[in-house]
Amino acid sequence: MSHHHSHNQTSITSEKNLFITIALNIFITIVQIVGGIISGSLSLISDAMHNFSDAIAIVITYISLRLSRKPKTPKYTFGLKRAEIIAAVVNASTLIIISFFLIREAIGRLSNPNEIAGSLMLIVAVAGFIPNVIGALLLKKGSEKNLNIRAAYFHLVSDAISSIAIIIGAIFIISYKVYWIDPVLTILIALYILVEAYKILKESIDILMMSNKEEIDLEEIKSFVEKIPGVKNIHHIHLWKLNDNDTHFEAHIEVEDMRVSKTSEIQKIITKELHARYEINHTTLQFECELCNEFDILAHH
């Protein structure tokens, strides 16, 4: 019970922190768009677009966290926990689209670099860097236990890194008038975003497709369950992640002819072992005696 309370407390804290980072990102976006237009820096405008996508991403994250805490209903018997994963897919997909757009724009600029006001570019990049670091620090703790907050946290970390790159670029522009460095930075920032967004997208889609956690070996589960006295075999296993915190397991357990109370003891052993070994926190077992004709580890229907 205390664990559940602390989990809720963490979630509420994360929500407050998300709300602060939304405000910070909208502020940075406005500053960078204005600064980018006046200075002529594409990398500042690219960072502004990234920041704007952060603000949208964090709004989606905030809404989905609220939805995921709503109680289960007869229609949504799992509750709305998957809202978080759908939001992570939207966030990552948005970043991938923006990255391709920025790369295309930057390639066009490379062939025809324009003059850039380096000192203004530097001031705006520093102004963008500080709020991003604050936002990232606010979300760091929540990101460790939640894929969706991790996606929002990554948005902010990548923006802070982008700002550092732009600061360095601005110094080069001021010192050496190397204007081509601006589109080069834009391409590097976009490629970095692309790689990290792809990782989040892949993990989110795996969860939506109800994939097994990679580190869980079904043969290993079969081996330890079939060593339990009274168990003949385990078959028709389904194992999936509901979201990044909840892993579900269901299976048919073929047992010798025994009392129902005896199967309860077996169920306790299996549930306890699955949780201890693999952090599986929701187990449904169907006990049977001479009912199934097929005993394959996976169901084929």
PDB file of C-alpha atoms in Angstrom, residues 3 49 92 124 127 131 134 140 155 167 177 286:
ATOM      1  CA  HIS A   3       4.524   1.577  -2.430  1.00  0.00           C
ATOM      2  CA  MET A  49      11.203  24.218 -33.625  1.00  0.00           C
ATOM      3  CA  ALA A  92       9.084  10.456 -31.166  1.00  0.00           C
ATOM      4  CA  VAL A 124      19.909  33.591 -27.660  1.00  0.00           C
ATOM      5  CA  ALA A 127      19.173  32.017 -23.070  1.00  0.00           C
ATOM      6  CA  PRO A 131      15.901  26.782 -19.111  1.00  0.00           C
ATOM      7  CA  ILE A 134      16.456  23.383 -15.472  1.00  0.00           C
ATOM      8  CA  LYS A 140      15.299  13.412 -14.483  1.00  0.00           C
ATOM      9  CA  HIS A 155      13.623  16.235 -25.663  1.00  0.00           C
ATOM     10  CA  ILE A 167      27.006  28.447 -28.548  1.00  0.00           C
ATOM     11  CA  LYS A 177      33.133  34.514 -39.913  1.00  0.00           C
ATOM     12  CA  GLN A 286      -5.595 -21.366 -15.975  1.00  0.00           C
TER      13      GLN A 286
END
